C-alpha positions as a printed NumPy array, in Angstrom:
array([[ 58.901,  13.084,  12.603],
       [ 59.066,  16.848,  13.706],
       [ 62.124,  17.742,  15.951],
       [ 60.609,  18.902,  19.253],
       [ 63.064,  22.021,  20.35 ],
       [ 63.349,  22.464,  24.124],
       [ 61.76 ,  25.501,  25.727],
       [ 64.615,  27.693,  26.539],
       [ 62.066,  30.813,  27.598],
       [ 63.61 ,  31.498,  31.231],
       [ 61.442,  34.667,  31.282],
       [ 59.83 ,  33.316,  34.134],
       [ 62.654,  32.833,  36.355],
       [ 63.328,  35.688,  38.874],
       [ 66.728,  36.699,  39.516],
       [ 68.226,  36.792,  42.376],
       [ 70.708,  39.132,  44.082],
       [ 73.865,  38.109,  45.301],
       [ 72.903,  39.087,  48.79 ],
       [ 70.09 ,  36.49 ,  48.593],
       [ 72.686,  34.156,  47.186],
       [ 74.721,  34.735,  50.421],
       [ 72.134,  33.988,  52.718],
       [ 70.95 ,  30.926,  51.058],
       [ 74.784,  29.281,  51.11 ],
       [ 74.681,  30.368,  55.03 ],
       [ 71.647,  28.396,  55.681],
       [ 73.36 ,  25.629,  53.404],
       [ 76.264,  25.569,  55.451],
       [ 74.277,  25.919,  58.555],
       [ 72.224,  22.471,  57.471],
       [ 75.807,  20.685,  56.79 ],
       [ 76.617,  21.552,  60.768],
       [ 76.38 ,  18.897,  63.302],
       [ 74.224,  20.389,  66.163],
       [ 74.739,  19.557,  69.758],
       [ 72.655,  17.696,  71.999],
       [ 71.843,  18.545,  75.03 ],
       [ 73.954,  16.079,  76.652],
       [ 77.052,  17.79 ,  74.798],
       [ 75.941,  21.15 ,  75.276],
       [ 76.117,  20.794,  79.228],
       [ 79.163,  18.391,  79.035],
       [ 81.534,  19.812,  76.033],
       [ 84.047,  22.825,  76.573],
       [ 82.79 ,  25.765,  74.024],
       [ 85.303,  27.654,  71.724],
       [ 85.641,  30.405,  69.73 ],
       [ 85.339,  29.785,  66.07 ],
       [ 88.377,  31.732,  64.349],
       [ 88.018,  35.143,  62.546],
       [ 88.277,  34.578,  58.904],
       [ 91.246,  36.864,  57.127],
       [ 88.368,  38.967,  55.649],
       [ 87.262,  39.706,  59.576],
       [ 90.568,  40.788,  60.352],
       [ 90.723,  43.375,  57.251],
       [ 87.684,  44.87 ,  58.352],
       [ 89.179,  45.227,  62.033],
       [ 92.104,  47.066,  60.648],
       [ 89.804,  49.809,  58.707],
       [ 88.085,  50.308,  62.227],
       [ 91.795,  50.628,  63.058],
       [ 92.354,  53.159,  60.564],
       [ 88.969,  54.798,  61.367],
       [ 89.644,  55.316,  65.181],
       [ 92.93 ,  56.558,  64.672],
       [ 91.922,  59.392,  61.961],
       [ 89.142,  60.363,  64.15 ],
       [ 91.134,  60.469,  68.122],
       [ 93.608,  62.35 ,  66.017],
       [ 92.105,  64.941,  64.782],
       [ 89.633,  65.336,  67.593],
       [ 92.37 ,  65.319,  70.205],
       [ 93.498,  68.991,  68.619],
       [ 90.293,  70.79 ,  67.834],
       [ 90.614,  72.014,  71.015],
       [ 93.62 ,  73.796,  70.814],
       [ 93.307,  74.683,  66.898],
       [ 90.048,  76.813,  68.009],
       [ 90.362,  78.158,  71.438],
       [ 94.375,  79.639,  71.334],
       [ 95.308,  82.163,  68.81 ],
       [ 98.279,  81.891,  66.047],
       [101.331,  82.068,  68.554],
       [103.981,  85.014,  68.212],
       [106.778,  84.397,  66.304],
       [105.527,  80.93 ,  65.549],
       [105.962,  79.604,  61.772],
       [102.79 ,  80.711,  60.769],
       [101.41 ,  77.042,  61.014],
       [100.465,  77.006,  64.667],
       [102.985,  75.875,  66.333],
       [104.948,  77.508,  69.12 ],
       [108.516,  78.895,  69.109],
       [111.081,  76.382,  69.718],
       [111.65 ,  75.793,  73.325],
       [108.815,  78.104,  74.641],
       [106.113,  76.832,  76.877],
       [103.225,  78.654,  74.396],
       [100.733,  76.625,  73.172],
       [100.071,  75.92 ,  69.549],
       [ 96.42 ,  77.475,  68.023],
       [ 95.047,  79.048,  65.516],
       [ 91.415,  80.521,  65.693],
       [ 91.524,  82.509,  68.917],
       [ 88.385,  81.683,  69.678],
       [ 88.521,  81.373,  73.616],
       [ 87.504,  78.812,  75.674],
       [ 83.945,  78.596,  75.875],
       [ 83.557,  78.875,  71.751],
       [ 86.446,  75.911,  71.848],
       [ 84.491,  73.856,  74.263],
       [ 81.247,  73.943,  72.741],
       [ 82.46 ,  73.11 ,  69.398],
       [ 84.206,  70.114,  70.616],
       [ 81.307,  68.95 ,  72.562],
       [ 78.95 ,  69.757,  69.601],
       [ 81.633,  67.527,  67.497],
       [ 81.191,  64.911,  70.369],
       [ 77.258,  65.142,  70.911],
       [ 77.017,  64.232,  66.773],
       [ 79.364,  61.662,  67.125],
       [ 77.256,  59.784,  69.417],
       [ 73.735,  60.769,  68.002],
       [ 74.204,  60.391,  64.11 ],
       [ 75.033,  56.388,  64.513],
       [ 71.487,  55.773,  65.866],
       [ 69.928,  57.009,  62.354],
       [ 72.898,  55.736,  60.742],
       [ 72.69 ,  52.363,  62.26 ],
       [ 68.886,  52.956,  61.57 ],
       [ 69.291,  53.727,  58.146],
       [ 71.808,  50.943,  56.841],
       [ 69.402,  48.012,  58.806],
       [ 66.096,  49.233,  57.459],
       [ 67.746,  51.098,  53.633],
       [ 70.783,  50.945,  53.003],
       [ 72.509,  47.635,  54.179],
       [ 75.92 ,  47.863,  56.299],
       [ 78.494,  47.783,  53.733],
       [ 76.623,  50.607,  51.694],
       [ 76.567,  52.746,  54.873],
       [ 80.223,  52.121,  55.707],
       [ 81.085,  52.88 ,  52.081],
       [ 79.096,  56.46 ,  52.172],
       [ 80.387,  57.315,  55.729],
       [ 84.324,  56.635,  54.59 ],
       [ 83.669,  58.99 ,  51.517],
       [ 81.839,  61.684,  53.361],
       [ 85.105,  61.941,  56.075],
       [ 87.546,  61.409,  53.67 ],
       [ 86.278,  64.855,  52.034],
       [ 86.061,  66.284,  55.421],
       [ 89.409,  65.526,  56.277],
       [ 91.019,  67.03 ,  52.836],
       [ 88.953,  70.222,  53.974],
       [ 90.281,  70.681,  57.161],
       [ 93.91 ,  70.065,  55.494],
       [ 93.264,  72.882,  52.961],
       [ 91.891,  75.18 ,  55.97 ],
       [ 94.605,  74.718,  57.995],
       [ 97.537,  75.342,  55.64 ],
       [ 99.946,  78.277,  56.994],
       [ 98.837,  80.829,  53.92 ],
       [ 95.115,  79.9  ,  54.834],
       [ 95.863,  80.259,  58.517],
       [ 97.62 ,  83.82 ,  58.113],
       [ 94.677,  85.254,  56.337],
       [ 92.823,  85.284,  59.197],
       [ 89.874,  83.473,  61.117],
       [ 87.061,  84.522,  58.08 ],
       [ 89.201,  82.252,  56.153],
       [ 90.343,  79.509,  58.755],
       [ 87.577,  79.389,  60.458],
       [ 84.664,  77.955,  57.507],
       [ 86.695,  74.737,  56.483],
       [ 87.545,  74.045,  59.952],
       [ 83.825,  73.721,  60.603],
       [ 82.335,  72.372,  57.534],
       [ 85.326,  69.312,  58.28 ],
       [ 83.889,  68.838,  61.782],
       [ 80.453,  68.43 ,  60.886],
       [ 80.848,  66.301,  57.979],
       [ 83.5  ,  64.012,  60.315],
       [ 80.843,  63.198,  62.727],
       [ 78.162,  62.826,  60.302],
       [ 80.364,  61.042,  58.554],
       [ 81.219,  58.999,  61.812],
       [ 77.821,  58.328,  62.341],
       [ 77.417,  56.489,  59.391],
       [ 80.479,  54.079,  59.683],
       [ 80.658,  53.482,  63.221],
       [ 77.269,  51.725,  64.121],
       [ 77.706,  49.083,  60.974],
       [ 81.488,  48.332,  61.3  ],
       [ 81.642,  46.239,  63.986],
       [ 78.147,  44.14 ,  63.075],
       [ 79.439,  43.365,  59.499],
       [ 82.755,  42.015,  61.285],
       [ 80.809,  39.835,  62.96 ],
       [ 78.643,  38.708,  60.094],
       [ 81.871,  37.115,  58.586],
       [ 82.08 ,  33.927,  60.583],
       [ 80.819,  31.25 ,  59.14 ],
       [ 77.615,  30.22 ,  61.372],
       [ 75.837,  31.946,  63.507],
       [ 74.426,  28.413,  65.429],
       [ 76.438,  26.193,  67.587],
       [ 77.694,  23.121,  66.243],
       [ 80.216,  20.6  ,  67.243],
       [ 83.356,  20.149,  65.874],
       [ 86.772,  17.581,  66.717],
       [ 89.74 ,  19.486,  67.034],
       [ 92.976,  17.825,  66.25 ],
       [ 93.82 ,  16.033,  69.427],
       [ 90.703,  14.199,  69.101],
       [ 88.75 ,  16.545,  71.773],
       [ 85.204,  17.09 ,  70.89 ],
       [ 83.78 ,  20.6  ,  71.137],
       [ 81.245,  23.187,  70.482],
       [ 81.636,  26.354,  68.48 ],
       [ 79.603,  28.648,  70.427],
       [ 78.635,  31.744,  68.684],
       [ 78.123,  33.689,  71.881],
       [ 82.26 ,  33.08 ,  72.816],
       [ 83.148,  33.724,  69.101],
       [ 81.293,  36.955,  69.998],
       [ 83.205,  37.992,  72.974],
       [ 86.462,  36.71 ,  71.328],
       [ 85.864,  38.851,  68.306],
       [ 84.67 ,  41.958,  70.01 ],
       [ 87.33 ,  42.142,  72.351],
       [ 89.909,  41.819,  69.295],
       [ 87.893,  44.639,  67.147],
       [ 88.512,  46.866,  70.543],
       [ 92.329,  46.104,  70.594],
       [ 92.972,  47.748,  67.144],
       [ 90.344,  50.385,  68.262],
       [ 92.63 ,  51.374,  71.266],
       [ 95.598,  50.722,  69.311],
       [ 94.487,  53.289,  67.396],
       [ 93.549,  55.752,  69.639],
       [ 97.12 ,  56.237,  70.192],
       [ 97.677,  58.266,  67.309],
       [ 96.816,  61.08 ,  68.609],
       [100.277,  61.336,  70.012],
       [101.048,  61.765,  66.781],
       [ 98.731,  64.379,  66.24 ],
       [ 99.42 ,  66.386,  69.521],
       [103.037,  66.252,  68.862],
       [103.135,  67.262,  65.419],
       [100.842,  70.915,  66.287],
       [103.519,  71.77 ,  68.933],
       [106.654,  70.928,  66.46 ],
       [105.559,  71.561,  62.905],
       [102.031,  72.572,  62.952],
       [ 98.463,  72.242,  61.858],
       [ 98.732,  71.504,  58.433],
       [100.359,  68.008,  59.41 ],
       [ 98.167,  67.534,  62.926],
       [ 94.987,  66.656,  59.839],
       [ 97.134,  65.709,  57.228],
       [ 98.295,  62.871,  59.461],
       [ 94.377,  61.291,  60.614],
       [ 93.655,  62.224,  56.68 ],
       [ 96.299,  60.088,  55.531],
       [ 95.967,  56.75 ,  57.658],
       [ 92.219,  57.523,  57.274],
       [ 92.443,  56.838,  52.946],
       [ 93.71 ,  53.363,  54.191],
       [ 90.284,  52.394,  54.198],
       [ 89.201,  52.571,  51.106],
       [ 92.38 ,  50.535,  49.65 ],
       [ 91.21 ,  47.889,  52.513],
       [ 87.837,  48.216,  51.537],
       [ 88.234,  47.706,  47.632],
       [ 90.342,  44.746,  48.785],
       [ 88.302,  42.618,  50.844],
       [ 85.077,  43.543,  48.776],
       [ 84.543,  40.546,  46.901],
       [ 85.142,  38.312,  50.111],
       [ 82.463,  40.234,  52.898],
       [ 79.333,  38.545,  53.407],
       [ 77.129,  41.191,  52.746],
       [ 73.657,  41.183,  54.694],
       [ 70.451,  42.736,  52.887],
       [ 68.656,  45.501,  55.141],
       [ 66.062,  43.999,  57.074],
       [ 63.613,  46.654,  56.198],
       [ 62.613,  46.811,  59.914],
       [ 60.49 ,  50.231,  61.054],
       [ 60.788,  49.462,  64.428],
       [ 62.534,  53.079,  65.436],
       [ 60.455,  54.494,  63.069],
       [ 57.214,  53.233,  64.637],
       [ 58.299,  53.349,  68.136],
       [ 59.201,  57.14 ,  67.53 ],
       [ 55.687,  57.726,  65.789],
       [ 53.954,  55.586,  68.954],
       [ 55.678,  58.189,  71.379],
       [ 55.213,  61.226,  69.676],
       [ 51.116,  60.522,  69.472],
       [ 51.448,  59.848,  73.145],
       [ 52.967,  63.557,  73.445],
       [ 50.596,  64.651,  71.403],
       [ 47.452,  63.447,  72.433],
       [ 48.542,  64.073,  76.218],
       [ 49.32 ,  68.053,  75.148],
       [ 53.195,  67.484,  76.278],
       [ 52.018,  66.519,  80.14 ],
       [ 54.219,  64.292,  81.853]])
C-alpha cells in the first residue's frame, strides 16, 4: 500500500500583517469581556481602566517633545529681532550684569514677529495633513517616527547656525540655518503632534465597557469614556511639565548663549527616539484606515467654489 504524503502546499494561505494580528487579539480580548447590562450600567460606579507602562512611555516622549519645542520657540524671538550685543561673548548673550538683551540676527521687530507667527501658523496647520496623512497612509506610529527624525535634523541645524564662529560671521551665515530649523520644526511638529496622543490612547486594552470586581469585592464598570478623560488629562501634565523648560532655555541665552538655548531642546528632544526604540515591540499599532473623507470633503467644496465662480 502506497504511503499517502500530506499536502504541505500553504501557497494558498495569505499572510497576514502584524497589525491585522493586533486587531484580531483586540476583538479576542474584547469577546472574553463581560459586558454590562443595563441594570449595571445605570447602577455601578464607572472607573478608569489603568494606563499600561507602554502608555506611560509614550506620555514621556510627548514630554520630551513639548519641552524641545516651548524651548526653542520661547527664544526665536529674541535670537532674530535684537542684534549680537556689545561686548557680549560672541554667543548672544549680554555682558554680565547689564540690562541688554541677548540676540543675534538684528532683524527688528516686525521681521521677528512674523517669523515667529509664521513658525506658529505651521505649527497648527501641518497636523491637519499630518493627522490626515498617518489615518488615511501612513499609520500613527510611522508618522510619529518621520516627524521625530525630521526635528531632530532641524534641531542639529539650528545648533550648528547658532555657534559663536557662525554667529560672528554675520547674518548671511546665521540667518539660513536658523530658518531652514524653523520650518522643518513645525513641519516636523505637524507630523508628531496630531498622532501622539491617539496612539496613547490606543494602548488600553478595550475600547468597550465591561465589568470588572475590584479587590474589595465592589463590582464596577471600566468605562472607556473616564479612561479617556483620566488619560488625557495625565498626557497634558507631562505636556505642561514640559513646557517649563523653556526656563531653561531663556536663562541659558542671557548667561551663556545661543549655542546652548538649541542645544538644550535638541538634547532632551533625542530622548525620543531611545523611548521610541524601547517601547516599539510593546505599542499596539493601528493600520491607517484609508479614509478620504478630508480629501473628498475638500474636493466637494472646491466644485462648489468653482461652479458658483467664487460667489459667496
Amino acid at each position: 500500500m502506497s504511503n499517502i504524503e500530506p499536502n504541505t502546499d500553504t501557497s494558498g494561505v495569505t499572510a497576514r500583517g502584524h497589525s491585522q494580528t493586533s486587531q484580531e487579539s483586540q476583538e479576542s480580548y474584547d469577546d472574553e469581556l463581560t459586558l454590562p447590562t443595563e441594570e449595571e450600567n445605570s447602577t455601578l460606579r464607572k472607573v478608569a481602566e489603568n494606563l499600561p507602562l507602554v502608555g506611560f512611555s509614550l506620555c514621556l516622549v510627548e514630554f520630551a517633545e513639548r519641552a524641545s519645542y516651548y524651548g526653542a520657540e520661547t527664544v526665536f524671538s529674541n535670537f532674530t529681532q535684537f542684534p549680537l550685543p556689545e561686548g557680549g561673548n560672541g554667543a548672544g548673550a549680554p555682558p554680565r550684569g547689564t540690562q541688554m538683551t541677548a540676540g543675534a540676527l538684528g532683524w527688528g521687530l516686525q521681521a521677528s514677529t512674523g517669523l515667529v507667527l509664521l513658525f506658529k501658523f505651521l505649527a497648527y496647520i501641518v497636523p491637519i495633513f499630518g493627522g490626515y496623512w498617518a489615518d488615511t497612509y501612513a499609520g500613527r506610529y510611522k508618522a510619529i517616527v518621520i516627524g521625530v527624525l525630521i526635528c531632530g535634523v532641524a534641531h542639529i541645524i539650528q545648533v550648528v547656525g547658532a555657534i559663536p564662529s557662525v554667529l560672528e560671521k554675520g547674518k548671511s551665515n546665521a540667518a539660513p540655518p536658523f530658518v531652514i530649523g524653523l520650518l522643518l520644526l513645525a513641519f516636523g511638529d505637524g507630523l508628531f503632534k496630531p498622532n501622539i496622543s491617539p496612539i496613547v490612547l490606543d494602548q488600553h486594552k478595550s475600547q468597550k465597557p465591561y465589568v470588572k470586581t475590584l479587590k474589595s469585592g465592589e463590582k464596577v464598570i471600566v468605562d472607556p469614556e473616564t479612561t479617556i478623560n483620566r488619560t488625557m488629562l495625565l498626557f497634558y501634565m507631562f505636556v505642561n511639565v514640559g513646557a517649563f523648560y523653556m526656563l531653561a532655555t531663556t536663562y541659558a541665552e542671557k548667561y551663556i548663549g545661543y549655542w546652548l538655548s538649541f542645544l538644550l531642546p535638541g538634547a532632551i528632544y533625542f530622548l525620543l527616539p531611545i523611548l521610541l526604540l524601547a517601547v516599539y515591540k510593546k505599542t499596539k499599532k493601528k493600520p491607517p484606515s484609508g479614509n478620504k473623507n478630508l480629501a473628498e470633503a475638500a474636493r466637494i467644496v472646491w466644485t462648489a467654489l468653482v461652479q458658483s465662480k467664487f460667489q459667496f
